mmCIF file of C-alpha atoms in Angstrom:
data_model
loop_
_atom_site.group_PDB
_atom_site.id
_atom_site.type_symbol
_atom_site.label_atom_id
_atom_site.label_comp_id
_atom_site.label_asym_id
_atom_site.label_seq_id
_atom_site.Cartn_x
_atom_site.Cartn_y
_atom_site.Cartn_z
ATOM 1 C CA UNK Q 1 -50.162 44.277 18.705
ATOM 2 C CA UNK Q 2 -53.588 43.855 15.625
ATOM 3 C CA UNK Q 3 -51.369 45.014 12.703
ATOM 4 C CA UNK Q 4 -52.889 43.681 9.554
ATOM 5 C CA UNK Q 5 -49.778 46.029 7.592
ATOM 6 C CA UNK Q 6 -47.740 44.022 9.236
ATOM 7 C CA UNK Q 7 -48.543 40.839 7.861
ATOM 8 C CA UNK Q 8 -49.094 41.901 4.626
ATOM 9 C CA UNK Q 9 -45.190 43.406 4.751
ATOM 10 C CA UNK Q 10 -44.252 40.549 5.474
ATOM 11 C CA UNK Q 11 -46.479 38.619 2.707
ATOM 12 C CA UNK Q 12 -44.760 41.283 0.370
ATOM 13 C CA UNK Q 13 -41.766 40.749 1.274
ATOM 14 C CA UNK Q 14 -42.220 36.672 1.359
ATOM 15 C CA UNK Q 15 -43.549 37.645 -2.730
ATOM 16 C CA UNK Q 16 -46.922 36.719 -2.035
ATOM 17 C CA UNK Q 17 -48.070 39.643 -4.394
ATOM 18 C CA UNK Q 18 -46.167 42.110 -5.845
ATOM 19 C CA UNK Q 19 -48.479 44.805 -4.444
ATOM 20 C CA UNK Q 20 -51.412 45.255 -1.592
ATOM 21 C CA UNK Q 21 -54.914 47.683 -0.712
ATOM 22 C CA UNK Q 22 -56.483 47.415 1.905
ATOM 23 C CA UNK Q 23 -58.730 48.451 4.463
ATOM 24 C CA UNK Q 24 -61.705 48.190 7.115
ATOM 25 C CA UNK Q 25 -64.180 50.177 8.538
ATOM 26 C CA UNK Q 26 -67.965 50.658 9.638
ATOM 27 C CA UNK Q 27 -70.874 52.489 8.395
ATOM 28 C CA UNK Q 28 -69.052 55.441 9.580
ATOM 29 C CA UNK Q 29 -67.191 55.230 6.432
ATOM 30 C CA UNK Q 30 -63.062 54.050 6.778
ATOM 31 C CA UNK Q 31 -61.701 53.663 10.384
ATOM 32 C CA UNK Q 32 -58.081 51.758 9.192
ATOM 33 C CA UNK Q 33 -56.478 51.611 5.067
ATOM 34 C CA UNK Q 34 -52.692 51.381 3.823
ATOM 35 C CA UNK Q 35 -50.804 49.767 0.648
ATOM 36 C CA UNK Q 36 -47.693 48.377 -0.420
ATOM 37 C CA UNK Q 37 -45.322 47.472 -2.627
ATOM 38 C CA UNK Q 38 -45.692 47.836 -6.860
ATOM 39 C CA UNK Q 39 -48.691 47.270 -9.631
ATOM 40 C CA UNK Q 40 -45.207 44.975 -10.921
ATOM 41 C CA UNK Q 41 -42.316 43.378 -9.800
ATOM 42 C CA UNK Q 42 -39.306 46.594 -10.236
ATOM 43 C CA UNK Q 43 -42.748 48.459 -11.470
ATOM 44 C CA UNK Q 44 -44.150 52.231 -9.897
ATOM 45 C CA UNK Q 45 -45.602 51.891 -6.318
ATOM 46 C CA UNK Q 46 -49.366 51.143 -5.862
ATOM 47 C CA UNK Q 47 -51.035 54.415 -4.851
ATOM 48 C CA UNK Q 48 -54.715 55.549 -3.992
ATOM 49 C CA UNK Q 49 -55.546 55.708 -7.359
ATOM 50 C CA UNK Q 50 -54.187 51.474 -8.338
ATOM 51 C CA UNK Q 51 -57.126 49.824 -10.261
ATOM 52 C CA UNK Q 52 -57.361 46.127 -8.653
ATOM 53 C CA UNK Q 53 -58.704 43.155 -11.069
ATOM 54 C CA UNK Q 54 -61.675 42.342 -8.737
ATOM 55 C CA UNK Q 55 -61.686 38.471 -10.695
ATOM 56 C CA UNK Q 56 -64.717 36.959 -8.895
ATOM 57 C CA UNK Q 57 -65.938 39.966 -6.850
ATOM 58 C CA UNK Q 58 -67.881 40.764 -10.031
ATOM 59 C CA UNK Q 59 -69.884 38.260 -9.496
ATOM 60 C CA UNK Q 60 -71.901 40.106 -6.049
ATOM 61 C CA UNK Q 61 -70.843 43.201 -7.011
ATOM 62 C CA UNK Q 62 -73.598 41.723 -10.084
ATOM 63 C CA UNK Q 63 -75.174 40.772 -8.145
ATOM 64 C CA UNK Q 64 -76.732 43.933 -6.700
ATOM 65 C CA UNK Q 65 -77.758 45.336 -10.043
ATOM 66 C CA UNK Q 66 -79.884 42.290 -10.860
ATOM 67 C CA UNK Q 67 -81.565 42.354 -7.207
ATOM 68 C CA UNK Q 68 -82.306 46.314 -7.946
ATOM 69 C CA UNK Q 69 -84.053 44.494 -10.491
ATOM 70 C CA UNK Q 70 -85.701 42.219 -9.194
ATOM 71 C CA UNK Q 71 -86.450 45.524 -7.059
ATOM 72 C CA UNK Q 72 -88.244 47.379 -9.764
ATOM 73 C CA UNK Q 73 -89.976 44.231 -10.561
ATOM 74 C CA UNK Q 74 -87.974 43.510 -14.088
ATOM 75 C CA UNK Q 75 -87.063 40.282 -13.116
ATOM 76 C CA UNK Q 76 -88.242 37.788 -9.948
ATOM 77 C CA UNK Q 77 -85.769 35.030 -8.573
ATOM 78 C CA UNK Q 78 -88.326 31.859 -10.073
ATOM 79 C CA UNK Q 79 -87.520 33.513 -13.574
ATOM 80 C CA UNK Q 80 -86.255 30.436 -15.750
ATOM 81 C CA UNK Q 81 -83.337 30.181 -17.597
ATOM 82 C CA UNK Q 82 -85.452 30.406 -20.651
ATOM 83 C CA UNK Q 83 -87.876 32.543 -20.378
ATOM 84 C CA UNK Q 84 -84.724 35.770 -20.688
ATOM 85 C CA UNK Q 85 -82.695 33.362 -22.668
ATOM 86 C CA UNK Q 86 -84.436 32.087 -25.846
ATOM 87 C CA UNK Q 87 -81.533 29.738 -26.791
ATOM 88 C CA UNK Q 88 -82.147 27.993 -23.301
ATOM 89 C CA UNK Q 89 -85.683 26.677 -25.084
ATOM 90 C CA UNK Q 90 -85.392 23.123 -24.956
ATOM 91 C CA UNK Q 91 -82.550 22.239 -23.334
ATOM 92 C CA UNK Q 92 -81.925 20.612 -19.482
ATOM 93 C CA UNK Q 93 -80.899 23.846 -18.415
ATOM 94 C CA UNK Q 94 -83.844 25.982 -19.655
ATOM 95 C CA UNK Q 95 -85.798 24.844 -15.750
ATOM 96 C CA UNK Q 96 -82.584 26.312 -14.151
ATOM 97 C CA UNK Q 97 -83.266 29.414 -11.676
ATOM 98 C CA UNK Q 98 -82.198 33.198 -11.682
ATOM 99 C CA UNK Q 99 -82.026 31.766 -7.916
ATOM 100 C CA UNK Q 100 -80.046 28.327 -8.427
ATOM 101 C CA UNK Q 101 -77.621 30.812 -10.494
ATOM 102 C CA UNK Q 102 -77.092 33.017 -7.776
ATOM 103 C CA UNK Q 103 -76.807 30.365 -5.368
ATOM 104 C CA UNK Q 104 -74.568 28.193 -7.476
ATOM 105 C CA UNK Q 105 -77.284 25.347 -6.729
ATOM 106 C CA UNK Q 106 -77.566 25.018 -10.283
ATOM 107 C CA UNK Q 107 -75.772 22.369 -10.934
ATOM 108 C CA UNK Q 108 -73.901 23.899 -13.638
ATOM 109 C CA UNK Q 109 -69.863 22.934 -13.223
ATOM 110 C CA UNK Q 110 -66.960 25.391 -12.483
ATOM 111 C CA UNK Q 111 -63.623 25.467 -13.786
ATOM 112 C CA UNK Q 112 -64.598 25.396 -17.298
ATOM 113 C CA UNK Q 113 -61.777 26.381 -19.999
ATOM 114 C CA UNK Q 114 -63.675 27.798 -22.329
ATOM 115 C CA UNK Q 115 -61.441 29.860 -23.856
ATOM 116 C CA UNK Q 116 -59.243 27.360 -25.248
ATOM 117 C CA UNK Q 117 -61.565 25.589 -27.560
ATOM 118 C CA UNK Q 118 -63.748 29.136 -28.795
ATOM 119 C CA UNK Q 119 -62.077 31.965 -29.803
ATOM 120 C CA UNK Q 120 -64.713 34.065 -30.126
ATOM 121 C CA UNK Q 121 -68.106 35.356 -27.124
ATOM 122 C CA UNK Q 122 -70.494 33.855 -29.344
ATOM 123 C CA UNK Q 123 -68.944 30.434 -29.140
ATOM 124 C CA UNK Q 124 -68.250 30.917 -26.307
ATOM 125 C CA UNK Q 125 -71.605 31.394 -24.526
ATOM 126 C CA UNK Q 126 -73.128 28.589 -27.031
ATOM 127 C CA UNK Q 127 -70.322 26.462 -25.608
ATOM 128 C CA UNK Q 128 -72.112 26.734 -21.670
ATOM 129 C CA UNK Q 129 -75.638 26.513 -23.193
ATOM 130 C CA UNK Q 130 -74.046 22.794 -24.430
ATOM 131 C CA UNK Q 131 -72.484 22.483 -20.140
ATOM 132 C CA UNK Q 132 -73.393 18.977 -18.977
ATOM 133 C CA UNK Q 133 -74.880 19.507 -15.501
ATOM 134 C CA UNK Q 134 -73.044 17.476 -12.040
ATOM 135 C CA UNK Q 135 -75.726 17.026 -10.496
ATOM 136 C CA UNK Q 136 -79.995 18.108 -10.076
ATOM 137 C CA UNK Q 137 -80.556 21.839 -8.968
ATOM 138 C CA UNK Q 138 -80.680 22.390 -5.983
ATOM 139 C CA UNK Q 139 -79.003 19.894 -4.665
ATOM 140 C CA UNK Q 140 -75.823 20.607 -4.040
ATOM 141 C CA UNK Q 141 -73.305 23.446 -4.118
ATOM 142 C CA UNK Q 142 -70.393 23.897 -6.637
ATOM 143 C CA UNK Q 143 -69.518 27.261 -7.350
ATOM 144 C CA UNK Q 144 -69.682 28.338 -11.033
ATOM 145 C CA UNK Q 145 -68.189 30.903 -13.343
ATOM 146 C CA UNK Q 146 -70.634 29.537 -16.656
ATOM 147 C CA UNK Q 147 -73.360 30.202 -14.388
ATOM 148 C CA UNK Q 148 -72.942 33.776 -13.523
ATOM 149 C CA UNK Q 149 -72.275 34.426 -17.382
ATOM 150 C CA UNK Q 150 -75.589 33.273 -17.689
ATOM 151 C CA UNK Q 151 -76.829 36.316 -14.858
ATOM 152 C CA UNK Q 152 -74.428 38.153 -16.462
ATOM 153 C CA UNK Q 153 -77.098 37.414 -19.938
ATOM 154 C CA UNK Q 154 -80.218 37.341 -17.928
ATOM 155 C CA UNK Q 155 -79.747 41.033 -16.911
ATOM 156 C CA UNK Q 156 -78.587 42.659 -19.987
ATOM 157 C CA UNK Q 157 -81.770 41.495 -21.895
ATOM 158 C CA UNK Q 158 -84.136 42.192 -19.286
ATOM 159 C CA UNK Q 159 -82.657 45.576 -18.632
ATOM 160 C CA UNK Q 160 -82.286 47.156 -22.012
ATOM 161 C CA UNK Q 161 -78.898 47.873 -21.736
ATOM 162 C CA UNK Q 162 -75.027 46.496 -21.919
ATOM 163 C CA UNK Q 163 -73.799 45.045 -18.371
ATOM 164 C CA UNK Q 164 -70.742 47.444 -17.903
ATOM 165 C CA UNK Q 165 -74.006 50.310 -17.890
ATOM 166 C CA UNK Q 166 -75.812 48.224 -15.539
ATOM 167 C CA UNK Q 167 -73.232 47.442 -13.054
ATOM 168 C CA UNK Q 168 -72.667 51.621 -13.244
ATOM 169 C CA UNK Q 169 -75.871 53.173 -13.191
ATOM 170 C CA UNK Q 170 -77.067 51.046 -10.598
ATOM 171 C CA UNK Q 171 -74.472 50.626 -8.324
ATOM 172 C CA UNK Q 172 -71.133 52.238 -8.875
ATOM 173 C CA UNK Q 173 -73.278 55.257 -9.615
ATOM 174 C CA UNK Q 174 -75.017 55.913 -5.889
ATOM 175 C CA UNK Q 175 -72.169 54.594 -4.074
ATOM 176 C CA UNK Q 176 -69.601 57.033 -5.533
ATOM 177 C CA UNK Q 177 -67.411 54.329 -6.984
ATOM 178 C CA UNK Q 178 -66.755 56.633 -9.937
ATOM 179 C CA UNK Q 179 -63.304 54.709 -10.636
ATOM 180 C CA UNK Q 180 -64.957 50.688 -10.875
ATOM 181 C CA UNK Q 181 -65.998 49.908 -14.094
ATOM 182 C CA UNK Q 182 -65.018 46.340 -16.434
ATOM 183 C CA UNK Q 183 -61.362 47.315 -18.153
ATOM 184 C CA UNK Q 184 -58.825 47.822 -19.887
ATOM 185 C CA UNK Q 185 -58.473 50.735 -17.569
ATOM 186 C CA UNK Q 186 -55.390 52.398 -17.348
ATOM 187 C CA UNK Q 187 -52.635 52.647 -13.761
ATOM 188 C CA UNK Q 188 -53.443 49.058 -13.070
ATOM 189 C CA UNK Q 189 -51.626 46.226 -10.904
ATOM 190 C CA UNK Q 190 -50.118 43.670 -12.756
ATOM 191 C CA UNK Q 191 -52.640 40.036 -12.671
ATOM 192 C CA UNK Q 192 -50.275 37.173 -14.883
ATOM 193 C CA UNK Q 193 -47.292 36.093 -17.065
ATOM 194 C CA UNK Q 194 -49.832 34.520 -18.552
ATOM 195 C CA UNK Q 195 -48.821 32.105 -21.536
ATOM 196 C CA UNK Q 196 -52.202 31.641 -23.498
ATOM 197 C CA UNK Q 197 -51.263 35.321 -23.947
ATOM 198 C CA UNK Q 198 -47.660 35.951 -24.335
ATOM 199 C CA UNK Q 199 -47.078 38.556 -21.962
ATOM 200 C CA UNK Q 200 -47.851 40.063 -18.655
ATOM 201 C CA UNK Q 201 -51.232 41.512 -18.151
ATOM 202 C CA UNK Q 202 -52.246 45.033 -16.644
ATOM 203 C CA UNK Q 203 -55.050 46.722 -16.855
ATOM 204 C CA UNK Q 204 -57.074 43.681 -18.732
ATOM 205 C CA UNK Q 205 -58.881 40.439 -17.506
ATOM 206 C CA UNK Q 206 -57.319 38.035 -15.477
ATOM 207 C CA UNK Q 207 -59.643 35.911 -16.508
ATOM 208 C CA UNK Q 208 -59.685 34.147 -19.655
ATOM 209 C CA UNK Q 209 -63.026 33.467 -20.302
ATOM 210 C CA UNK Q 210 -64.059 37.037 -19.890
ATOM 211 C CA UNK Q 211 -61.664 37.960 -21.930
ATOM 212 C CA UNK Q 212 -63.277 35.939 -24.932
ATOM 213 C CA UNK Q 213 -66.127 37.698 -23.865
ATOM 214 C CA UNK Q 214 -64.623 40.884 -24.237
ATOM 215 C CA UNK Q 215 -63.292 42.330 -20.496
ATOM 216 C CA UNK Q 216 -67.213 42.431 -19.729
ATOM 217 C CA UNK Q 217 -69.197 39.516 -18.428
ATOM 218 C CA UNK Q 218 -71.479 37.847 -15.497
ATOM 219 C CA UNK Q 219 -68.147 37.153 -13.629
ATOM 220 C CA UNK Q 220 -65.495 38.562 -13.977
ATOM 221 C CA UNK Q 221 -63.816 41.629 -15.522
ATOM 222 C CA UNK Q 222 -64.631 44.987 -12.596
ATOM 223 C CA UNK Q 223 -61.384 46.999 -11.735
ATOM 224 C CA UNK Q 224 -61.722 48.859 -8.753
ATOM 225 C CA UNK Q 225 -59.818 51.424 -6.180
ATOM 226 C CA UNK Q 226 -59.435 50.143 -2.992
ATOM 227 C CA UNK Q 227 -61.439 53.872 -2.164
ATOM 228 C CA UNK Q 228 -63.981 52.352 -4.273
ATOM 229 C CA UNK Q 229 -64.057 48.740 -2.809
ATOM 230 C CA UNK Q 230 -64.148 51.074 0.699
ATOM 231 C CA UNK Q 231 -66.847 52.872 -0.288
ATOM 232 C CA UNK Q 232 -69.021 49.546 -1.283
ATOM 233 C CA UNK Q 233 -67.958 47.931 2.233
ATOM 234 C CA UNK Q 234 -69.261 51.244 3.581
ATOM 235 C CA UNK Q 235 -72.776 50.924 1.789
ATOM 236 C CA UNK Q 236 -73.312 47.569 2.637
ATOM 237 C CA UNK Q 237 -72.823 48.680 6.411
ATOM 238 C CA UNK Q 238 -75.634 50.756 5.728
ATOM 239 C CA UNK Q 239 -77.921 48.800 4.537
ATOM 240 C CA UNK Q 240 -77.225 49.266 1.038
ATOM 241 C CA UNK Q 241 -76.784 52.942 1.532
ATOM 242 C CA UNK Q 242 -74.566 54.488 -0.791
ATOM 243 C CA UNK Q 243 -72.777 57.882 -0.716
ATOM 244 C CA UNK Q 244 -75.311 59.296 -3.778
ATOM 245 C CA UNK Q 245 -78.175 56.951 -3.041
ATOM 246 C CA UNK Q 246 -79.731 53.796 -2.234
ATOM 247 C CA UNK Q 247 -77.631 50.832 -4.069
ATOM 248 C CA UNK Q 248 -81.234 48.526 -2.579
ATOM 249 C CA UNK Q 249 -83.457 49.106 -0.185
ATOM 250 C CA UNK Q 250 -82.726 47.984 3.063
ATOM 251 C CA UNK Q 251 -85.644 44.809 2.847
ATOM 252 C CA UNK Q 252 -83.766 43.881 -0.567
ATOM 253 C CA UNK Q 253 -80.016 43.854 1.072
ATOM 254 C CA UNK Q 254 -81.682 41.488 3.664
ATOM 255 C CA UNK Q 255 -83.013 38.967 1.186
ATOM 256 C CA UNK Q 256 -79.788 38.864 -0.704
ATOM 257 C CA UNK Q 257 -77.490 38.011 2.461
ATOM 258 C CA UNK Q 258 -79.534 35.312 3.263
ATOM 259 C CA UNK Q 259 -77.490 32.035 3.809
ATOM 260 C CA UNK Q 260 -79.573 29.823 1.447
ATOM 261 C CA UNK Q 261 -77.694 26.810 1.206
ATOM 262 C CA UNK Q 262 -77.587 25.567 4.653
ATOM 263 C CA UNK Q 263 -77.338 21.777 5.090
ATOM 264 C CA UNK Q 264 -75.349 22.109 1.468
ATOM 265 C CA UNK Q 265 -71.608 22.140 2.549
ATOM 266 C CA UNK Q 266 -71.669 25.568 1.378
ATOM 267 C CA UNK Q 267 -73.569 28.233 3.151
ATOM 268 C CA UNK Q 268 -74.484 30.513 -0.029
ATOM 269 C CA UNK Q 269 -76.424 33.648 -0.071
ATOM 270 C CA UNK Q 270 -78.124 35.172 -3.765
ATOM 271 C CA UNK Q 271 -73.913 35.931 -4.875
ATOM 272 C CA UNK Q 272 -71.779 35.970 -1.700
ATOM 273 C CA UNK Q 273 -70.458 33.851 0.363
ATOM 274 C CA UNK Q 274 -71.494 33.178 4.137
ATOM 275 C CA UNK Q 275 -69.653 32.428 7.111
ATOM 276 C CA UNK Q 276 -68.503 28.808 6.666
ATOM 277 C CA UNK Q 277 -67.534 27.525 10.022
ATOM 278 C CA UNK Q 278 -64.263 25.798 9.141
ATOM 279 C CA UNK Q 279 -62.131 28.042 6.247
ATOM 280 C CA UNK Q 280 -63.889 31.191 6.079
ATOM 281 C CA UNK Q 281 -61.970 33.525 3.978
ATOM 282 C CA UNK Q 282 -62.775 36.402 6.156
ATOM 283 C CA UNK Q 283 -60.898 34.377 8.737
ATOM 284 C CA UNK Q 284 -62.240 33.499 12.212
ATOM 285 C CA UNK Q 285 -63.461 36.189 14.200
ATOM 286 C CA UNK Q 286 -66.954 37.267 11.874
ATOM 287 C CA UNK Q 287 -70.162 37.205 13.245
ATOM 288 C CA UNK Q 288 -72.823 34.287 11.380
ATOM 289 C CA UNK Q 289 -74.359 36.972 9.803
ATOM 290 C CA UNK Q 290 -70.406 37.733 7.863
ATOM 291 C CA UNK Q 291 -70.493 37.574 3.862
ATOM 292 C CA UNK Q 292 -68.508 37.936 1.563
ATOM 293 C CA UNK Q 293 -66.575 37.049 -1.781
ATOM 294 C CA UNK Q 294 -63.270 36.436 -2.865
ATOM 295 C CA UNK Q 295 -61.335 36.453 -6.259
ATOM 296 C CA UNK Q 296 -58.599 34.318 -7.865
ATOM 297 C CA UNK Q 297 -56.192 37.952 -8.485
ATOM 298 C CA UNK Q 298 -55.652 38.008 -4.621
ATOM 299 C CA UNK Q 299 -58.677 39.487 -3.891
ATOM 300 C CA UNK Q 300 -61.452 39.731 -0.605
ATOM 301 C CA UNK Q 301 -64.177 41.495 0.321
ATOM 302 C CA UNK Q 302 -66.204 40.594 3.848
ATOM 303 C CA UNK Q 303 -68.923 42.338 5.781
ATOM 304 C CA UNK Q 304 -70.439 41.824 9.277
ATOM 305 C CA UNK Q 305 -73.827 43.591 9.678
ATOM 306 C CA UNK Q 306 -74.015 41.628 13.634
ATOM 307 C CA UNK Q 307 -70.518 43.166 14.024
ATOM 308 C CA UNK Q 308 -70.927 47.200 12.139
ATOM 309 C CA UNK Q 309 -67.545 46.224 9.723
ATOM 310 C CA UNK Q 310 -66.116 45.836 6.978
ATOM 311 C CA UNK Q 311 -62.694 44.299 5.194
ATOM 312 C CA UNK Q 312 -61.124 44.451 1.573
ATOM 313 C CA UNK Q 313 -58.064 44.005 0.962
ATOM 314 C CA UNK Q 314 -56.529 43.843 -2.714
ATOM 315 C CA UNK Q 315 -53.810 42.249 -4.127
ATOM 316 C CA UNK Q 316 -52.740 40.819 -7.196
ATOM 317 C CA UNK Q 317 -51.568 37.218 -5.759
ATOM 318 C CA UNK Q 318 -51.191 35.325 -9.240
ATOM 319 C CA UNK Q 319 -47.815 38.130 -10.409
ATOM 320 C CA UNK Q 320 -46.017 36.865 -11.664
ATOM 321 C CA UNK Q 321 -47.744 33.079 -11.671
ATOM 322 C CA UNK Q 322 -50.622 32.293 -9.959
ATOM 323 C CA UNK Q 323 -49.643 28.952 -9.038
ATOM 324 C CA UNK Q 324 -48.582 29.650 -5.579
ATOM 325 C CA UNK Q 325 -51.589 29.102 -2.467
ATOM 326 C CA UNK Q 326 -50.603 31.273 -0.269
ATOM 327 C CA UNK Q 327 -53.174 34.264 -0.109
ATOM 328 C CA UNK Q 328 -55.496 31.358 1.359
ATOM 329 C CA UNK Q 329 -53.482 31.350 5.432
ATOM 330 C CA UNK Q 330 -52.755 35.621 4.247
ATOM 331 C CA UNK Q 331 -56.210 36.700 3.925
ATOM 332 C CA UNK Q 332 -57.673 34.774 7.190
ATOM 333 C CA UNK Q 333 -54.519 35.802 9.476
ATOM 334 C CA UNK Q 334 -54.689 39.457 7.838
ATOM 335 C CA UNK Q 335 -59.073 39.102 8.416
ATOM 336 C CA UNK Q 336 -58.357 38.588 11.946
ATOM 337 C CA UNK Q 337 -56.091 41.504 12.265
ATOM 338 C CA UNK Q 338 -57.909 43.943 10.647
ATOM 339 C CA UNK Q 339 -60.939 42.873 12.338
ATOM 340 C CA UNK Q 340 -59.179 43.409 15.641
ATOM 341 C CA UNK Q 341 -57.538 46.258 15.385
ATOM 342 C CA UNK Q 342 -61.362 48.183 14.210
ATOM 343 C CA UNK Q 343 -62.936 47.038 17.333
ATOM 344 C CA UNK Q 344 -60.320 47.805 19.207
ATOM 345 C CA UNK Q 345 -60.936 51.269 18.521
ATOM 346 C CA UNK Q 346 -63.984 50.946 20.061
ATOM 347 C CA UNK Q 347 -62.966 50.516 23.387
#
């Protein structure tokens, strides 16, 4: 009855994506998993080594690295942007705090196609400095990739490491995620047939702004296998304990996943989405303590501490086109079935 694989098979037949991989489990590890389809239309079959463009799931993974820096005393959540990035001094963003960036309450706008007018990383980051704020910080939630570009810059400045190295050292290595990192990568599922690039994107980041930034950014750019994402889900269910060490202390993780925007329309924690009461991408069965994130390419990860459960879905729903919204309902039906399957196995 609880058959997430059948739901995905139907979606693949309806060309919602060319390929998908999924896993669900608990603090003890993966309970159920599967994969379906091909890396691209008419291409090789999806395998265990297939790497998926995580898109905006990059944000909470970078957030885990940032919280590790907070834990180490290198940052505080109330640090203003200009404390670490001098180019913001004297601007309307100088006083924005790290916490406001992480919760999407900074007032920085989202969905900014900065790549169209800025061909270099330097020019694009300068354009972020000039973006007008939409509202006073802390008064609303607006999902903002530019805000996480700034988060990535702050993390690099404070740590003295490039973001790819920082994520590897503080997140991927302790979690045992050896096949996770920024692109370019081999064995990747294809994403969009991109008119801006004039080709099908495969193995390099789909997000255009991240591409201009060299594929390494705080908002997008990470690739991972399904097994690596299951390792992350397991580590988070364990309170931050990965296969090779702690990502965060239990207390730091608790601070990170605490809802901070209730009353502002959307539930956000530090770098994660909380479980909203309506149209939650994690479905209908998660508890109020659940947290997770989605990615534009068709990816999602949800963790429910109360149920001791994680579910991860990786697809390339932007292949070959990005204009379908079928993934929105598919995520919810898939998560309902996957959660039910895990819970039924405990009976």
